[in-house]
Coordinates of C-alpha atoms and ligand atoms in Angstrom, one line a residue:
X112 CA 63.0 180.2 70.3
X113 CA 65.8 179.1 68.1
X114 CA 66.0 182.4 65.8
X115 CA 68.2 185.2 67.0
X116 CA 68.2 189.0 65.1
X117 CA 70.9 191.7 65.2
X118 CA 72.1 195.0 63.3
X119 CA 75.4 194.4 62.2
X120 CA 77.7 196.6 61.0
X121 CA 79.6 196.2 57.2
X122 CA 82.0 198.5 56.0
X123 CA 80.4 200.2 53.3
X124 CA 76.8 199.5 53.5
X125 CA 76.3 200.7 57.7
X126 CA 73.9 198.7 59.7
X127 CA 72.5 195.0 57.7
X128 CA 70.0 192.8 59.7
X129 CA 71.3 189.5 60.1
X130 CA 69.4 186.9 61.7
X131 CA 70.9 183.2 63.1
X132 CA 68.1 180.0 62.9
X133 CA 69.4 176.8 64.6
X134 CA 67.6 174.5 63.1
X135 CA 66.6 170.7 62.5
X136 CA 66.5 169.1 58.9
X137 CA 62.9 168.2 58.2
X138 CA 64.6 165.3 56.3
X139 CA 67.0 164.2 57.2
X140 CA 66.5 165.4 61.4
X141 CA 70.2 167.1 61.7
X142 CA 71.7 170.3 62.8
X143 CA 71.2 173.0 60.6
X144 CA 73.1 176.7 61.3
X145 CA 71.3 179.2 59.2
X146 CA 72.6 182.7 58.6
X147 CA 70.8 186.1 56.1
X148 CA 72.5 189.1 56.5
X149 CA 71.1 191.4 54.7
X150 CA 70.1 189.1 51.2
X151 CA 72.5 186.8 51.6
X152 CA 72.1 183.0 53.1
X153 CA 73.9 180.6 54.0
X154 CA 73.1 177.3 55.1
X155 CA 75.6 175.0 56.5
X156 CA 75.7 171.7 59.4
X157 CA 75.9 172.2 62.9
X158 CA 77.8 170.5 65.5
X159 CA 76.4 172.1 67.6
X160 CA 73.1 170.1 69.7
X161 CA 69.5 171.2 68.9
X162 CA 67.5 170.0 72.1
X163 CA 64.6 172.3 71.6
X164 CA 64.0 174.5 67.8
X165 CA 61.1 175.0 66.3
X166 CA 62.7 175.9 62.6
X167 CA 63.1 173.7 60.0
X168 CA 65.3 173.3 57.1
X169 CA 63.4 171.6 53.9
X170 CA 64.4 170.9 50.1
X171 CA 62.1 173.3 48.1
X172 CA 58.1 171.8 47.7
X173 CA 57.6 170.4 43.6
X174 CA 54.2 170.2 42.9
X175 CA 53.8 168.5 39.6
X176 CA 50.5 169.4 39.0
X177 CA 48.9 172.6 38.6
X178 CA 46.0 174.4 36.8
X179 CA 46.3 177.9 38.2
X180 CA 46.3 179.7 41.7
X181 CA 46.2 182.6 43.3
X182 CA 43.2 184.2 40.4
X183 CA 45.6 182.8 37.4
X184 CA 44.1 180.6 35.0
X185 CA 46.7 178.5 32.8
X186 CA 43.9 177.1 30.5
X187 CA 42.4 180.6 30.5
X188 CA 42.3 182.7 27.6
X189 CA 43.1 184.8 29.5
X190 CA 46.5 183.3 29.7
X191 CA 49.6 185.4 29.1
X192 CA 53.4 184.9 30.5
X193 CA 53.0 187.7 32.3
X194 CA 50.2 186.4 34.1
X195 CA 52.4 183.1 34.4
X196 CA 55.5 184.8 35.5
X197 CA 53.3 186.6 38.8
X198 CA 52.5 182.8 39.9
X199 CA 56.1 182.5 40.6
X200 CA 56.5 184.4 43.3
X201 CA 53.3 183.6 44.8
X202 CA 54.5 179.6 44.4
X203 CA 58.0 180.6 45.9
X204 CA 56.5 182.3 48.9
X205 CA 54.2 179.1 49.5
X206 CA 57.3 177.1 49.5
X207 CA 56.9 175.2 46.4
X208 CA 60.4 176.2 44.2
X209 CA 59.5 174.1 41.4
X210 CA 55.9 173.3 39.3
X211 CA 54.8 171.4 36.1
X212 CA 51.4 174.1 34.8
X213 CA 49.7 171.8 33.4
X214 CA 47.3 172.0 30.6
X215 CA 44.6 169.8 29.9
X216 CA 42.3 168.2 27.2
X217 CA 41.4 171.3 25.3
X218 CA 41.3 171.9 21.4
X219 CA 44.9 171.1 19.2
X220 CA 45.3 175.1 19.0
X221 CA 44.1 175.9 22.2
X222 CA 46.0 173.5 23.9
X223 CA 49.1 174.6 21.9
X224 CA 48.4 178.4 22.6
X225 CA 48.9 177.4 26.3
X226 CA 51.7 176.1 25.7
X227 CA 53.7 178.4 23.7
X228 CA 52.7 181.2 26.3
X229 CA 54.6 178.6 29.1
X230 CA 57.3 178.5 27.2
X231 CA 57.3 182.5 26.2
X232 CA 57.3 183.7 29.9
X233 CA 60.2 180.9 30.5
X234 CA 61.9 182.1 28.1
X235 CA 61.6 186.1 29.7
X236 CA 62.6 185.5 33.2
X237 CA 65.4 182.6 34.2
X238 CA 63.5 182.2 37.3
X239 CA 60.7 181.4 36.2
X240 CA 62.4 178.8 33.9
X241 CA 64.3 177.3 37.1
X242 CA 60.7 177.2 38.7
X243 CA 58.9 175.3 35.6
X244 CA 61.4 171.7 35.1
X245 CA 58.6 171.3 32.8
X246 CA 54.9 170.6 31.4
X247 CA 52.3 168.0 32.0
X248 CA 49.6 167.5 29.3
X249 CA 46.4 166.1 30.7
X250 CA 45.2 164.2 27.5
X251 CA 43.7 164.5 25.0
X252 CA 45.0 161.2 25.3
X253 CA 42.4 159.9 28.1
X254 CA 38.9 158.0 27.8
X255 CA 36.1 159.3 27.1
X256 CA 33.9 157.3 29.3
X257 CA 31.8 159.0 31.8
X258 CA 33.3 159.2 35.3
X259 CA 36.9 158.8 33.9
X260 CA 37.5 162.3 32.1
X261 CA 35.8 163.8 34.9
X262 CA 35.6 167.4 33.2
X263 CA 37.8 167.2 29.8
X264 CA 35.7 167.9 27.4
X265 CA 35.2 164.9 25.2
X266 CA 34.4 166.2 21.5
X267 CA 38.5 167.0 22.5
X268 CA 39.5 163.6 24.0
X269 CA 41.0 160.8 21.2
X270 CA 43.5 157.9 21.4
X271 CA 46.6 158.8 21.1
X272 CA 48.5 160.4 18.7
X273 CA 52.2 160.5 17.9
X274 CA 52.4 162.9 15.0
X275 CA 49.5 165.7 17.4
X276 CA 52.1 164.4 20.6
X277 CA 55.1 166.3 18.7
X278 CA 52.8 169.2 17.2
X279 CA 52.9 170.0 21.1
X280 CA 55.9 169.1 21.9
X281 CA 56.9 171.8 19.1
X282 CA 54.9 174.9 20.5
X283 CA 56.4 173.9 23.9
X284 CA 59.3 174.3 22.6
X285 CA 60.5 170.6 23.8
X286 CA 59.3 171.6 28.0
X287 CA 56.6 169.3 28.1
X288 CA 58.0 166.1 30.7
X289 CA 54.9 164.1 31.8
X290 CA 51.7 163.7 30.2
X291 CA 48.4 162.2 31.6
X292 CA 46.9 159.4 29.4
X293 CA 44.8 156.6 29.0
X294 CA 46.7 152.8 28.6
X295 CA 44.1 151.3 27.6
X296 CA 43.7 152.3 23.7
X297 CA 45.1 150.0 20.8
X298 CA 48.5 151.9 20.3
X299 CA 48.9 153.4 24.1
X300 CA 51.4 151.1 24.9
X301 CA 53.3 151.7 21.2
X302 CA 53.3 156.1 22.3
X303 CA 54.4 155.6 25.6
X304 CA 57.6 153.5 24.5
X305 CA 57.9 156.3 22.9
X306 CA 57.2 158.9 25.1
X307 CA 59.9 156.5 28.0
X308 CA 62.7 157.2 25.0
X309 CA 61.9 160.5 24.6
X310 CA 62.5 161.2 28.6
X311 CA 58.6 162.3 29.1
X312 CA 57.0 160.9 31.9
X313 CA 54.2 158.6 31.2
X314 CA 51.4 159.3 33.9
X315 CA 48.5 157.0 33.8
X316 CA 45.0 158.8 34.5
X317 CA 42.0 159.4 33.5
X318 CA 41.4 155.9 32.3
X319 CA 39.5 152.5 33.3
X320 CA 41.9 150.2 31.7
X321 CA 41.8 146.5 33.1
X322 CA 44.6 144.8 34.6
X323 CA 46.2 144.0 31.2
X324 CA 46.5 147.5 29.7
X325 CA 47.9 148.6 33.2
X326 CA 50.7 146.0 33.2
X327 CA 51.9 147.0 29.9
X328 CA 51.7 150.8 30.1
X329 CA 54.3 149.8 33.2
X330 CA 56.3 147.5 30.7
X331 CA 56.1 150.0 28.4
X332 CA 57.2 152.5 30.7
X333 CA 54.9 154.9 32.3
X334 CA 56.2 156.1 35.3
X335 CA 53.4 157.2 37.6
X336 CA 49.9 157.6 38.3
X337 CA 47.6 160.6 38.5
X338 CA 45.6 161.8 41.1
X339 CA 44.9 158.1 42.4
X340 CA 41.3 157.8 43.4
X341 CA 40.0 160.9 41.2
X342 CA 38.8 160.8 37.5
X343 CA 36.9 157.4 38.3
X344 CA 33.6 156.1 38.6
X345 CA 32.0 156.5 41.7
X346 CA 30.4 153.2 41.4
X347 CA 33.4 150.5 40.3
X348 CA 33.4 146.7 40.5
X349 CA 35.1 146.5 43.9
X350 CA 37.8 143.8 43.8
X351 CA 38.8 144.2 39.8
X352 CA 39.3 148.6 38.9
X353 CA 41.5 150.0 38.1
X354 CA 42.4 151.9 41.5
X355 CA 43.5 148.1 43.1
X356 CA 45.8 147.7 39.5
X357 CA 47.0 150.7 40.2
X358 CA 47.9 150.2 43.7
X359 CA 49.6 146.8 42.9
X360 CA 52.2 147.2 40.2
X361 CA 55.6 148.6 42.0
X362 CA 57.7 150.1 40.4
X363 CA 54.8 152.9 39.3
X364 CA 54.6 156.1 41.3
X365 CA 51.0 157.3 42.9
X366 CA 50.4 160.9 43.2
X367 CA 47.0 162.3 45.9
X368 CA 45.9 165.0 45.7
X369 CA 45.8 165.6 49.6
X370 CA 43.9 168.1 50.0
X371 CA 40.5 166.7 52.6
X372 CA 38.2 167.3 50.3
X373 CA 39.1 165.1 47.1
X374 CA 40.4 161.5 48.8
X375 CA 38.4 160.9 52.8
X376 CA 41.0 160.2 55.3
X377 CA 41.5 156.4 55.3
X378 CA 42.3 156.1 51.6
X379 CA 45.2 158.7 52.1
X380 CA 46.2 156.6 55.2
X381 CA 46.2 153.6 52.8
X382 CA 48.1 154.2 50.3
X383 CA 50.3 156.4 51.2
X384 CA 51.3 153.3 53.6
X385 CA 51.2 151.2 50.7
X386 CA 53.3 153.0 48.9
X387 CA 55.5 155.0 51.0
X388 CA 58.3 156.7 49.5
X389 CA 56.7 156.4 45.8
X390 CA 54.1 158.2 47.2
X391 CA 53.6 161.7 46.2
X392 CA 51.4 164.8 47.4
X393 CA 50.1 167.2 44.2
X394 CA 48.0 170.6 44.5
X395 CA 46.0 169.7 41.2
X396 CA 45.4 174.0 42.6
X397 CA 43.0 175.3 40.5
X398 CA 43.4 179.7 39.9
X399 CA 40.8 179.4 43.1
X400 CA 43.2 178.2 45.3
X401 CA 45.0 181.8 47.5
X402 CA 41.2 184.0 46.1
X403 CA 39.4 184.6 48.8
X404 CA 35.7 182.2 49.5
X405 CA 32.9 183.6 46.9
X406 CA 31.0 182.7 44.1
X407 CA 33.2 183.6 40.5
X408 CA 32.1 181.9 36.7
X409 CA 34.9 180.6 35.0
X410 CA 35.7 180.8 31.4
X411 CA 33.9 178.2 30.6
X412 CA 30.0 179.9 31.6
X413 CA 29.8 177.6 35.1
X414 CA 29.3 179.2 37.8
X415 CA 30.6 178.1 40.8
X416 CA 31.3 178.1 44.6
X417 CA 34.5 178.9 46.8
X418 CA 34.1 177.8 50.8
X419 CA 36.5 179.1 53.2
X420 CA 38.2 176.3 53.6
X421 CA 39.4 175.7 49.8
X422 CA 36.6 173.3 48.5
X423 CA 35.3 174.6 45.0
X424 CA 32.3 173.0 43.8
X425 CA 29.5 174.0 41.3
X426 CA 27.1 176.1 41.9
X427 CA 23.8 174.7 40.1
X428 CA 24.9 171.3 42.2
X429 CA 27.3 171.4 45.3
X430 CA 28.3 167.6 45.2
X431 CA 30.1 168.2 42.3
X432 CA 33.9 169.2 42.6
X433 CA 35.3 172.0 40.1
X434 CA 38.9 171.5 41.4
X435 CA 41.1 172.1 44.2
X436 CA 41.7 175.4 45.9
X437 CA 44.8 174.2 47.9
X438 CA 48.4 174.7 47.4
X439 CA 50.7 172.7 48.3
X440 CA 51.8 173.4 51.6
X441 CA 48.0 174.0 52.3
X442 CA 48.1 169.9 51.3
X443 CA 51.2 169.2 53.9
X444 CA 49.4 170.4 56.3
X445 CA 45.9 169.6 55.8
X446 CA 47.8 165.6 56.6
X447 CA 49.7 167.2 59.3
X448 CA 46.3 168.7 60.6
X449 CA 44.8 165.1 60.5
X450 CA 47.1 162.8 62.0
X451 CA 47.8 161.3 58.7
X452 CA 51.5 160.9 58.5
X453 CA 54.8 162.7 60.5
X454 CA 56.2 166.2 59.0
X455 CA 58.4 164.1 58.1
X456 CA 56.8 162.2 55.7
X457 CA 54.3 164.8 54.7
X458 CA 57.4 167.1 53.3
X459 CA 58.6 164.2 51.6
X460 CA 56.0 163.1 49.5
X461 CA 55.9 166.7 48.5
X462 CA 59.9 166.9 47.8
X463 CA 62.5 164.1 48.6
X464 CA 59.8 161.6 46.8
X465 CA 59.3 163.8 43.8
X466 CA 63.1 164.4 43.6
X467 CA 64.0 160.2 43.0
X468 CA 61.0 160.3 40.5
X469 CA 62.4 163.5 38.6
X470 CA 66.3 161.8 39.2
X471 CA 68.3 163.4 41.4
X472 CA 70.4 166.0 40.3
X473 CA 72.5 168.7 42.4
X474 CA 70.3 171.9 41.2
X475 CA 67.5 170.7 43.9
X476 CA 70.4 171.2 46.5
X477 CA 70.1 174.7 45.5
X478 CA 66.6 175.0 46.3
X479 CA 65.0 174.9 50.3
X480 CA 62.9 176.7 53.2
X481 CA 63.3 177.6 55.9
X482 CA 60.1 177.4 58.3
X483 CA 58.8 177.7 61.8
X484 CA 56.0 175.2 63.3
X485 CA 53.6 177.2 65.2
X486 CA 50.8 175.6 67.4
X487 CA 51.2 172.7 64.9
X488 CA 50.8 175.1 61.6
X489 CA 54.1 175.8 59.4
X490 CA 54.7 179.2 59.5
X491 CA 57.2 179.7 56.7
X492 CA 60.0 181.7 56.8
X493 CA 62.6 182.1 54.1
X494 CA 62.5 180.6 50.6
X495 CA 66.0 179.7 48.7
X496 CA 65.5 179.1 44.8
X497 CA 68.6 178.3 43.0
X498 CA 71.0 180.4 46.0
X499 CA 69.8 182.5 46.5
X500 CA 66.7 183.9 49.1
X501 CA 63.2 184.6 47.2
X502 CA 61.7 185.1 50.0
X503 CA 61.6 185.8 53.6
X504 CA 59.9 186.9 56.3
X505 CA 61.4 186.2 59.7
Ligands
ZN833 ZN1 42.9 165.2 36.1

């Protein structure tokens, strides 16, 4: 044990709870001391040699792709600023200190509606605007081909349209920071260049691009790819396919859904080994993450079944996944349970690697997590956002 609790008397405040944790930094391996007095939290380097502890500190996790969580769907007509705000404390309790709510292909009017609700939530709450580092727009400039488009509605998909994108960006008050597009359209390269110039990250996804289009996209400034290995046809040519093309681009970051359901273990292990610090975990979670197992009707009319293991499938045909239902913490846990990577690597893929992609910034030092590992399970003990304690479960 390396956590201690005591009551200390503070003048004028009476007795307050005080806690001390001797920890190891999960990323650097350095000894650190965390103290909590009432609602004040402090983390400092420790000179003490720590031989044995199951307490760790780590940067807060950042989810680049999340469609909803705990009953709130960011792409539903029911979305309100209040319901979006409610997801922030839930995500903080799971160690996610920053996230990019993801808006998918829809009619321009619907997309703009959701974008402006996110902006409204950010304006209403400084905590929310601190946690939402940007919006991820996934579509509508993606491939219309079956298999590549996944669950995105074909009738709203179009080639890149800069004017429409500017319209979206106005509705979002400039908060769109990531856009997933297919680079195989004639004007994709030009579109990517414009996004790059405006500081919007272009992610390649829902695409059947060949070697030349992928290379041109990277040349134009594309920085990452969206959920590698998903949203592609089940049957692909074994050598000439987009997975190899994306993996062969040294500069490109990859994001992967590591819920243990969307990708097989060997795929996860191989791509993580290849991309190293350019591998990033995303949850791609739907509103079903955090909800009890059962049958649900979605707003687009589909009936889905959520099992107890984080799998969401269509009720009519259970072989078809209807989204992901694990948060980022559960994805890290999956990688540990399957012994695919170490704790250090798994947590880095959900935090440090993302920070490197987004650009190191002192703000991120103020977001951190205290957790304990008990019987190989991560238990979040404290979450600090912007220097203040937002969740504490000693
Ligand atoms: Zn997708």
